[in-house]
Amino acid sequence: MTEKDFIPTQFSNKIEKGEVTWQAPSNIALVKYWGKKENQVPANPSVSFTLNNCKTTTKLEFQKKSKRSDSFDFELYFEGKKKEDFKPKIQQFFERIELYCPFLKEYKFKIYTENSFPHSSGIASSASGMSALALCIMSLEKELASNDLKNEDYFNQKASFLARLGSGSACRSIEGELIEWGEHKDIQGSSDLFGIKYPFEINEVFKTFQDTILLVDKGQKQVSSSVGHNLMHGHPFAKERFAQAHSNLDKLKQIFASGNLDEFISIVESEALTLHAMMMSSNPYFILMKPNTLEIINKIWKFRESTKTPICFTLDAGANVHLLYPEMYKEKILEFIKNELVAYCEKGQYICDQVGKGAEKL
Ligand code: PMV
């Protein structure tokens, strides 16, 4: 597949107005995407768990304009209220996808969006938000194209392709449970353009894996991920880092199949710390972890050592800590969180999530 395959040729149907609603999940990367080339092409492949509870629900209302105009025409409502400050991001998204969705300027849109998780939780909503909107746009395209829109695979691929142009990691938020994005020589079907369902064996243990997100810092982060990605250009360790991501994906093939949790833990934690090491060694350098992030990491290591429970952490581009563990340890680990980790969370808050099946049309 190339970009050209996503440029539609003709639409057979005329649609005056309508609405569609999609609910799309967030995802948490195990091998991290950090660094990109032109057009949201990742500098290295990544793999993520799709989450089940942290979701964005987006309703798209569309009404055909009497005359096609030369601008994108949309209103944006977040949790029921008009939200002007989200508009530039959507405007930019529309500009990036126009070539692939040439009908956008023919419609007036109202976009109603809300998250299942608190807005100021430090959880990025761009992955679930962009994928939900991309899916709504694909539903409109499907109606316009009717029989032309090949099949479900094409629908999901193009939705992922569009979401990627909104926010890179959003392309991993269309399907479940394990999604790979970025060309890798030993992963057939892998692509820089969209995420694919991980094509190899996945041990049952991973299909119900838990992710408890400890909200260490709910504020806006000081450095955005687009700035961070850009700092990988000319980064002294970039080449080694990108090679390491390829090799970690190689190693995970065996681990996903066998369910070897010790090896899983060592790759996942190394990936999280490497991501932050890249931030700390870029120019300019920056630190997104907070003292409580480190307190929690140390507590996890002690708990794992003393109880032999297979729990590990991963981090996004922020201070919050994702605790990953098999479902069978849920009770024991929630007890550990309440007794020892809640104290390090802002207002004692955390969110229980788990691996999920992907986006749903409502
Ligand atoms: O999708 P972006 O551009 O916000 O980048 C996200 C990057 C990380 O969350 C840090 C890693 C990843 O692979 O999700």
GROMACS .gro file of C-alpha atoms and ligand atoms in nm:
model
  376
    1MET     CA    1   0.000   0.000   0.000
    2THR     CA    2   0.115   0.353  -0.073
    3GLU     CA    3  -0.038   0.692   0.004
    4LYS     CA    4  -0.193   0.694  -0.343
    5ASP     CA    5  -0.410   0.394  -0.256
    6PHE     CA    6  -0.596   0.616  -0.010
    7ILE     CA    7  -0.696   0.878  -0.264
    8PRO     CA    8  -1.054   0.796  -0.361
    9THR     CA    9  -1.140   0.802  -0.729
   10GLN     CA   10  -1.512   0.856  -0.743
   11PHE     CA   11  -1.819   0.872  -0.524
   12SER     CA   12  -2.142   0.725  -0.652
   13ASN     CA   13  -2.384   0.838  -0.379
   14LYS     CA   14  -2.519   1.177  -0.284
   15ILE     CA   15  -2.571   1.233   0.087
   16GLU     CA   16  -2.745   1.553   0.202
   17LYS     CA   17  -2.710   1.518   0.577
   18GLY     CA   18  -2.666   1.270   0.853
   19GLU     CA   19  -2.471   1.180   1.163
   20VAL     CA   20  -2.243   0.908   1.286
   21THR     CA   21  -2.090   0.826   1.623
   22TRP     CA   22  -1.775   0.632   1.702
   23GLN     CA   23  -1.609   0.544   2.029
   24ALA     CA   24  -1.234   0.493   2.003
   25PRO     CA   25  -0.986   0.383   2.267
   26SER     CA   26  -0.654   0.511   2.387
   27ASN     CA   27  -0.346   0.289   2.363
   28ILE     CA   28  -0.026   0.236   2.556
   29ALA     CA   29   0.296   0.165   2.369
   30LEU     CA   30   0.525  -0.118   2.478
   31VAL     CA   31   0.791  -0.037   2.218
   32LYS     CA   32   0.783   0.340   2.190
   33TYR     CA   33   0.749   0.565   1.889
   34TRP     CA   34   0.978   0.862   1.946
   35GLY     CA   35   1.108   1.050   1.646
   36LYS     CA   36   0.942   1.107   1.310
   37LYS     CA   37   1.013   1.194   0.950
   38GLU     CA   38   0.799   1.409   0.715
   39ASN     CA   39   0.423   1.347   0.709
   40GLN     CA   40   0.402   1.169   1.041
   41VAL     CA   41   0.617   0.878   0.923
   42PRO     CA   42   0.767   0.717   1.232
   43ALA     CA   43   1.144   0.692   1.270
   44ASN     CA   44   1.104   0.346   1.419
   45PRO     CA   45   0.833   0.079   1.451
   46SER     CA   46   0.628   0.051   1.770
   47VAL     CA   47   0.373  -0.181   1.928
   48SER     CA   48   0.093  -0.106   2.174
   49PHE     CA   49  -0.186  -0.252   2.379
   50THR     CA   50  -0.525  -0.107   2.290
   51LEU     CA   51  -0.702   0.004   2.608
   52ASN     CA   52  -1.059  -0.073   2.700
   53ASN     CA   53  -1.177   0.206   2.931
   54CYS     CA   54  -0.997   0.525   2.834
   55LYS     CA   55  -1.204   0.627   2.534
   56THR     CA   56  -1.324   0.921   2.329
   57THR     CA   57  -1.679   0.927   2.192
   58THR     CA   58  -1.728   1.151   1.891
   59LYS     CA   59  -2.045   1.231   1.705
   60LEU     CA   60  -2.007   1.389   1.362
   61GLU     CA   61  -2.308   1.570   1.216
   62PHE     CA   62  -2.280   1.661   0.851
   63GLN     CA   63  -2.490   1.876   0.623
   64LYS     CA   64  -2.412   1.936   0.259
   65LYS     CA   65  -2.333   2.301   0.178
   66SER     CA   66  -2.543   2.455  -0.098
   67LYS     CA   67  -2.216   2.535  -0.273
   68ARG     CA   68  -1.871   2.386  -0.212
   69SER     CA   69  -1.664   2.659  -0.047
   70ASP     CA   70  -1.294   2.692  -0.016
   71SER     CA   71  -1.274   2.647   0.359
   72PHE     CA   72  -1.340   2.379   0.613
   73ASP     CA   73  -1.659   2.454   0.796
   74PHE     CA   74  -1.696   2.299   1.139
   75GLU     CA   75  -1.803   2.364   1.495
   76LEU     CA   76  -1.647   2.177   1.783
   77TYR     CA   77  -1.817   2.087   2.110
   78PHE     CA   78  -1.624   1.927   2.394
   79GLU     CA   79  -1.840   1.781   2.672
   80GLY     CA   80  -2.134   1.980   2.539
   81LYS     CA   81  -1.959   2.316   2.527
   82LYS     CA   82  -1.816   2.495   2.227
   83LYS     CA   83  -1.439   2.464   2.239
   84GLU     CA   84  -1.258   2.715   2.023
   85ASP     CA   85  -0.908   2.625   2.143
   86PHE     CA   86  -0.935   2.270   2.001
   87LYS     CA   87  -1.019   2.403   1.656
   88PRO     CA   88  -0.666   2.472   1.520
   89LYS     CA   89  -0.571   2.107   1.574
   90ILE     CA   90  -0.881   1.991   1.380
   91GLN     CA   91  -0.821   2.252   1.110
   92GLN     CA   92  -0.467   2.121   1.069
   93PHE     CA   93  -0.599   1.763   1.063
   94PHE     CA   94  -0.849   1.848   0.788
   95GLU     CA   95  -0.575   2.018   0.586
   96ARG     CA   96  -0.353   1.713   0.615
   97ILE     CA   97  -0.624   1.467   0.509
   98GLU     CA   98  -0.802   1.673   0.244
   99LEU     CA   99  -0.622   1.502  -0.043
  100TYR     CA  100  -0.756   1.168   0.082
  101CYS     CA  101  -1.105   1.298   0.173
  102PRO     CA  102  -1.184   1.551  -0.100
  103PHE     CA  103  -1.548   1.577   0.014
  104LEU     CA  104  -1.459   1.760   0.338
  105LYS     CA  105  -1.512   2.107   0.194
  106GLU     CA  106  -1.854   2.009   0.061
  107TYR     CA  107  -2.000   1.970   0.410
  108LYS     CA  108  -2.069   2.168   0.723
  109PHE     CA  109  -1.975   1.967   1.029
  110LYS     CA  110  -2.065   1.969   1.393
  111ILE     CA  111  -1.827   1.762   1.602
  112TYR     CA  112  -1.939   1.658   1.951
  113THR     CA  113  -1.669   1.489   2.152
  114GLU     CA  114  -1.619   1.366   2.507
  115ASN     CA  115  -1.373   1.149   2.696
  116SER     CA  116  -1.442   0.870   2.942
  117PHE     CA  117  -1.146   0.988   3.149
  118PRO     CA  118  -1.109   1.324   3.323
  119HIS     CA  119  -0.987   1.596   3.089
  120SER     CA  120  -0.712   1.721   3.316
  121SER     CA  121  -0.572   1.382   3.404
  122GLY     CA  122  -0.248   1.413   3.211
  123ILE     CA  123  -0.375   1.131   2.988
  124ALA     CA  124  -0.332   1.236   2.627
  125SER     CA  125  -0.664   1.228   2.447
  126SER     CA  126  -0.510   1.284   2.105
  127ALA     CA  127  -0.487   0.911   2.022
  128SER     CA  128  -0.849   0.829   2.107
  129GLY     CA  129  -0.973   1.169   1.984
  130MET     CA  130  -0.808   1.158   1.643
  131SER     CA  131  -0.899   0.796   1.583
  132ALA     CA  132  -1.266   0.856   1.675
  133LEU     CA  133  -1.284   1.150   1.435
  134ALA     CA  134  -1.103   0.960   1.159
  135LEU     CA  135  -1.354   0.675   1.195
  136CYS     CA  136  -1.649   0.916   1.170
  137ILE     CA  137  -1.502   1.062   0.851
  138MET     CA  138  -1.453   0.711   0.713
  139SER     CA  139  -1.818   0.630   0.782
  140LEU     CA  140  -1.920   0.933   0.576
  141GLU     CA  141  -1.680   0.827   0.301
  142LYS     CA  142  -1.827   0.478   0.310
  143GLU     CA  143  -2.179   0.616   0.260
  144LEU     CA  144  -2.062   0.833  -0.027
  145ALA     CA  145  -1.870   0.556  -0.196
  146SER     CA  146  -2.114   0.276  -0.121
  147ASN     CA  147  -1.990  -0.032  -0.308
  148ASP     CA  148  -1.665   0.138  -0.400
  149LEU     CA  149  -1.529   0.119  -0.048
  150LYS     CA  150  -1.367  -0.218  -0.079
  151ASN     CA  151  -1.391  -0.398   0.254
  152GLU     CA  152  -1.349  -0.378   0.627
  153ASP     CA  153  -0.971  -0.411   0.604
  154TYR     CA  154  -0.954  -0.110   0.377
  155PHE     CA  155  -1.190   0.084   0.607
  156ASN     CA  156  -0.970   0.018   0.911
  157GLN     CA  157  -0.647   0.078   0.724
  158LYS     CA  158  -0.761   0.410   0.590
  159ALA     CA  159  -0.907   0.513   0.928
  160SER     CA  160  -0.569   0.435   1.084
  161PHE     CA  161  -0.391   0.616   0.801
  162LEU     CA  162  -0.602   0.929   0.856
  163ALA     CA  163  -0.572   0.913   1.236
  164ARG     CA  164  -0.193   0.897   1.197
  165LEU     CA  165  -0.199   1.227   1.012
  166GLY     CA  166  -0.379   1.378   1.312
  167SER     CA  167  -0.149   1.235   1.579
  168GLY     CA  168   0.104   0.959   1.510
  169SER     CA  169   0.014   0.716   1.786
  170ALA     CA  170  -0.359   0.756   1.708
  171CYS     CA  171  -0.312   0.512   1.419
  172ARG     CA  172  -0.276   0.238   1.682
  173SER     CA  173  -0.621   0.317   1.828
  174ILE     CA  174  -0.854   0.165   1.569
  175GLU     CA  175  -0.838  -0.208   1.644
  176GLY     CA  176  -0.738  -0.428   1.938
  177GLU     CA  177  -0.565  -0.588   2.115
  178LEU     CA  178  -0.205  -0.556   2.012
  179ILE     CA  179  -0.120  -0.315   1.730
  180GLU     CA  180   0.204  -0.273   1.542
  181TRP     CA  181   0.288   0.039   1.345
  182GLY     CA  182   0.598   0.104   1.135
  183GLU     CA  183   0.791  -0.097   0.882
  184HIS     CA  184   0.982  -0.389   1.026
  185LYS     CA  185   1.159  -0.637   0.802
  186ASP     CA  186   1.031  -0.944   0.986
  187ILE     CA  187   0.671  -0.833   1.035
  188GLN     CA  188   0.478  -0.899   0.718
  189GLY     CA  189   0.225  -0.632   0.628
  190SER     CA  190   0.385  -0.377   0.861
  191SER     CA  191   0.367  -0.022   0.731
  192ASP     CA  192   0.476   0.329   0.818
  193LEU     CA  193   0.138   0.450   0.695
  194PHE     CA  194  -0.101   0.272   0.933
  195GLY     CA  195  -0.119   0.034   1.226
  196ILE     CA  196  -0.187  -0.338   1.178
  197LYS     CA  197  -0.314  -0.607   1.410
  198TYR     CA  198  -0.006  -0.784   1.543
  199PRO     CA  199   0.018  -1.075   1.300
  200PHE     CA  200   0.191  -1.338   1.515
  201GLU     CA  201   0.086  -1.562   1.803
  202ILE     CA  202  -0.025  -1.383   2.118
  203ASN     CA  203  -0.032  -1.576   2.443
  204GLU     CA  204  -0.366  -1.565   2.628
  205VAL     CA  205  -0.208  -1.389   2.925
  206PHE     CA  206  -0.166  -1.070   2.720
  207LYS     CA  207  -0.524  -1.060   2.598
  208THR     CA  208  -0.655  -0.961   2.940
  209PHE     CA  209  -0.351  -0.768   3.062
  210GLN     CA  210  -0.431  -0.489   3.309
  211ASP     CA  211  -0.310  -0.129   3.292
  212THR     CA  212  -0.363   0.080   3.603
  213ILE     CA  213  -0.270   0.439   3.533
  214LEU     CA  214  -0.134   0.624   3.834
  215LEU     CA  215  -0.200   0.995   3.792
  216VAL     CA  216   0.116   1.148   3.928
  217ASP     CA  217   0.080   1.485   3.763
  218LYS     CA  218  -0.245   1.596   3.608
  219GLY     CA  219  -0.116   1.925   3.471
  220GLN     CA  220  -0.021   2.012   3.114
  221LYS     CA  221   0.324   1.879   3.033
  222GLN     CA  222   0.591   2.143   2.968
  223VAL     CA  223   0.716   1.993   2.642
  224SER     CA  224   0.472   1.865   2.379
  225SER     CA  225   0.535   1.535   2.203
  226SER     CA  226   0.577   1.705   1.866
  227VAL     CA  227   0.865   1.909   2.007
  228GLY     CA  228   1.007   1.590   2.161
  229HIS     CA  229   0.981   1.396   1.833
  230ASN     CA  230   1.164   1.675   1.652
  231LEU     CA  231   1.448   1.670   1.900
  232MET     CA  232   1.535   1.322   1.771
  233HIS     CA  233   1.666   1.491   1.456
  234GLY     CA  234   2.039   1.519   1.515
  235HIS     CA  235   2.007   1.346   1.853
  236PRO     CA  236   2.344   1.189   1.944
  237PHE     CA  237   2.185   0.850   2.020
  238ALA     CA  238   1.911   0.847   1.754
  239LYS     CA  239   2.060   0.580   1.530
  240GLU     CA  240   2.118   0.337   1.816
  241ARG     CA  241   1.773   0.405   1.959
  242PHE     CA  242   1.595   0.336   1.631
  243ALA     CA  243   1.793   0.014   1.584
  244GLN     CA  244   1.707  -0.089   1.940
  245ALA     CA  245   1.333  -0.050   1.872
  246HIS     CA  246   1.363  -0.288   1.574
  247SER     CA  247   1.552  -0.539   1.782
  248ASN     CA  248   1.306  -0.516   2.073
  249LEU     CA  249   1.022  -0.593   1.833
  250ASP     CA  250   1.218  -0.896   1.715
  251LYS     CA  251   1.262  -1.016   2.072
  252LEU     CA  252   0.896  -0.960   2.156
  253LYS     CA  253   0.784  -1.207   1.889
  254GLN     CA  254   0.893  -1.503   2.104
  255ILE     CA  255   0.776  -1.335   2.424
  256PHE     CA  256   0.425  -1.258   2.297
  257ALA     CA  257   0.391  -1.619   2.188
  258SER     CA  258   0.534  -1.788   2.499
  259GLY     CA  259   0.400  -1.545   2.761
  260ASN     CA  260   0.745  -1.521   2.922
  261LEU     CA  261   0.669  -1.240   3.166
  262ASP     CA  262   1.023  -1.187   3.297
  263GLU     CA  263   1.146  -1.111   2.948
  264PHE     CA  264   0.837  -0.902   2.874
  265ILE     CA  265   0.904  -0.692   3.183
  266SER     CA  266   1.265  -0.630   3.099
  267ILE     CA  267   1.187  -0.503   2.748
  268VAL     CA  268   0.887  -0.291   2.850
  269GLU     CA  269   1.065  -0.116   3.136
  270SER     CA  270   1.377  -0.062   2.929
  271GLU     CA  271   1.166   0.095   2.653
  272ALA     CA  272   1.001   0.334   2.901
  273LEU     CA  273   1.329   0.443   3.053
  274THR     CA  274   1.494   0.474   2.711
  275LEU     CA  275   1.213   0.705   2.596
  276HIS     CA  276   1.283   0.934   2.891
  277ALA     CA  277   1.659   0.895   2.848
  278MET     CA  278   1.615   1.031   2.494
  279MET     CA  279   1.439   1.336   2.638
  280MET     CA  280   1.710   1.387   2.897
  281SER     CA  281   1.987   1.364   2.638
  282SER     CA  282   1.838   1.578   2.362
  283ASN     CA  283   1.936   1.937   2.294
  284PRO     CA  284   1.764   2.115   2.461
  285TYR     CA  285   1.717   1.848   2.728
  286PHE     CA  286   1.411   1.811   2.946
  287ILE     CA  287   1.265   1.587   3.216
  288LEU     CA  288   0.899   1.487   3.225
  289MET     CA  289   0.923   1.247   3.518
  290LYS     CA  290   0.846   1.386   3.863
  291PRO     CA  291   0.993   1.280   4.198
  292ASN     CA  292   0.680   1.070   4.258
  293THR     CA  293   0.732   0.889   3.927
  294LEU     CA  294   1.063   0.764   4.062
  295GLU     CA  295   0.918   0.684   4.406
  296ILE     CA  296   0.660   0.464   4.236
  297ILE     CA  297   0.915   0.291   4.013
  298ASN     CA  298   1.125   0.206   4.315
  299LYS     CA  299   0.821   0.075   4.504
  300ILE     CA  300   0.731  -0.147   4.207
  301TRP     CA  301   1.081  -0.291   4.192
  302LYS     CA  302   1.078  -0.365   4.566
  303PHE     CA  303   0.731  -0.522   4.549
  304ARG     CA  304   0.827  -0.734   4.249
  305GLU     CA  305   1.145  -0.850   4.417
  306SER     CA  306   0.982  -0.940   4.749
  307THR     CA  307   0.657  -1.093   4.621
  308LYS     CA  308   0.772  -1.233   4.283
  309THR     CA  309   0.460  -1.078   4.126
  310PRO     CA  310   0.504  -1.009   3.752
  311ILE     CA  311   0.417  -0.640   3.755
  312CYS     CA  312   0.601  -0.374   3.558
  313PHE     CA  313   0.568  -0.012   3.461
  314THR     CA  314   0.572   0.189   3.146
  315LEU     CA  315   0.563   0.563   3.084
  316ASP     CA  316   0.425   0.790   2.816
  317ALA     CA  317   0.559   1.135   2.743
  318GLY     CA  318   0.461   1.251   3.092
  319ALA     CA  319   0.492   1.183   3.463
  320ASN     CA  320   0.208   0.932   3.499
  321VAL     CA  321   0.296   0.566   3.553
  322HIS     CA  322   0.118   0.278   3.378
  323LEU     CA  323   0.125  -0.042   3.582
  324LEU     CA  324   0.103  -0.349   3.361
  325TYR     CA  325   0.021  -0.694   3.500
  326PRO     CA  326  -0.176  -1.014   3.425
  327GLU     CA  327  -0.541  -1.019   3.526
  328MET     CA  328  -0.494  -1.301   3.777
  329TYR     CA  329  -0.295  -1.068   4.005
  330LYS     CA  330  -0.551  -0.790   3.996
  331GLU     CA  331  -0.671  -0.812   4.355
  332LYS     CA  332  -0.325  -0.840   4.502
  333ILE     CA  333  -0.196  -0.550   4.296
  334LEU     CA  334  -0.491  -0.322   4.366
  335GLU     CA  335  -0.422  -0.385   4.734
  336PHE     CA  336  -0.056  -0.290   4.679
  337ILE     CA  337  -0.163   0.026   4.493
  338LYS     CA  338  -0.399   0.132   4.773
  339ASN     CA  339  -0.147   0.062   5.046
  340GLU     CA  340   0.171   0.190   4.889
  341LEU     CA  341   0.124   0.388   4.569
  342VAL     CA  342  -0.187   0.604   4.606
  343ALA     CA  343   0.011   0.837   4.830
  344TYR     CA  344   0.224   0.937   4.529
  345CYS     CA  345  -0.073   1.010   4.302
  346GLU     CA  346  -0.217   1.359   4.265
  347LYS     CA  347  -0.531   1.368   4.480
  348GLY     CA  348  -0.485   0.991   4.521
  349GLN     CA  349  -0.625   0.930   4.173
  350TYR     CA  350  -0.569   0.634   3.944
  351ILE     CA  351  -0.759   0.475   3.655
  352CYS     CA  352  -0.810   0.101   3.608
  353ASP     CA  353  -0.791  -0.011   3.249
  354GLN     CA  354  -0.712  -0.326   3.058
  355VAL     CA  355  -0.642  -0.452   2.709
  356GLY     CA  356  -0.942  -0.398   2.482
  357LYS     CA  357  -1.081  -0.488   2.145
  358GLY     CA  358  -1.074  -0.155   1.962
  359ALA     CA  359  -1.311   0.111   1.836
  360GLU     CA  360  -1.687   0.066   1.810
  361LYS     CA  361  -1.952   0.235   1.604
  362LEU     CA  362  -2.240   0.340   1.828
  363PMV     O1  363   0.127   1.040   1.895
  363PMV     P1  364   0.220   1.141   1.951
  363PMV     O2  365   0.283   1.227   1.846
  363PMV     O3  366   0.158   1.219   2.064
  363PMV     O4  367   0.345   1.062   2.016
  363PMV     C1  368   0.329   0.974   2.124
  363PMV     C2  369   0.460   0.919   2.165
  363PMV     C3  370   0.460   0.832   2.289
  363PMV     O5  371   0.333   0.828   2.352
  363PMV     C4  372   0.559   0.888   2.389
  363PMV     C5  373   0.503   0.690   2.255
  363PMV     C6  374   0.405   0.606   2.178
  363PMV     O6  375   0.452   0.525   2.098
  363PMV     O7  376   0.284   0.618   2.202
   0.00000   0.00000   0.00000
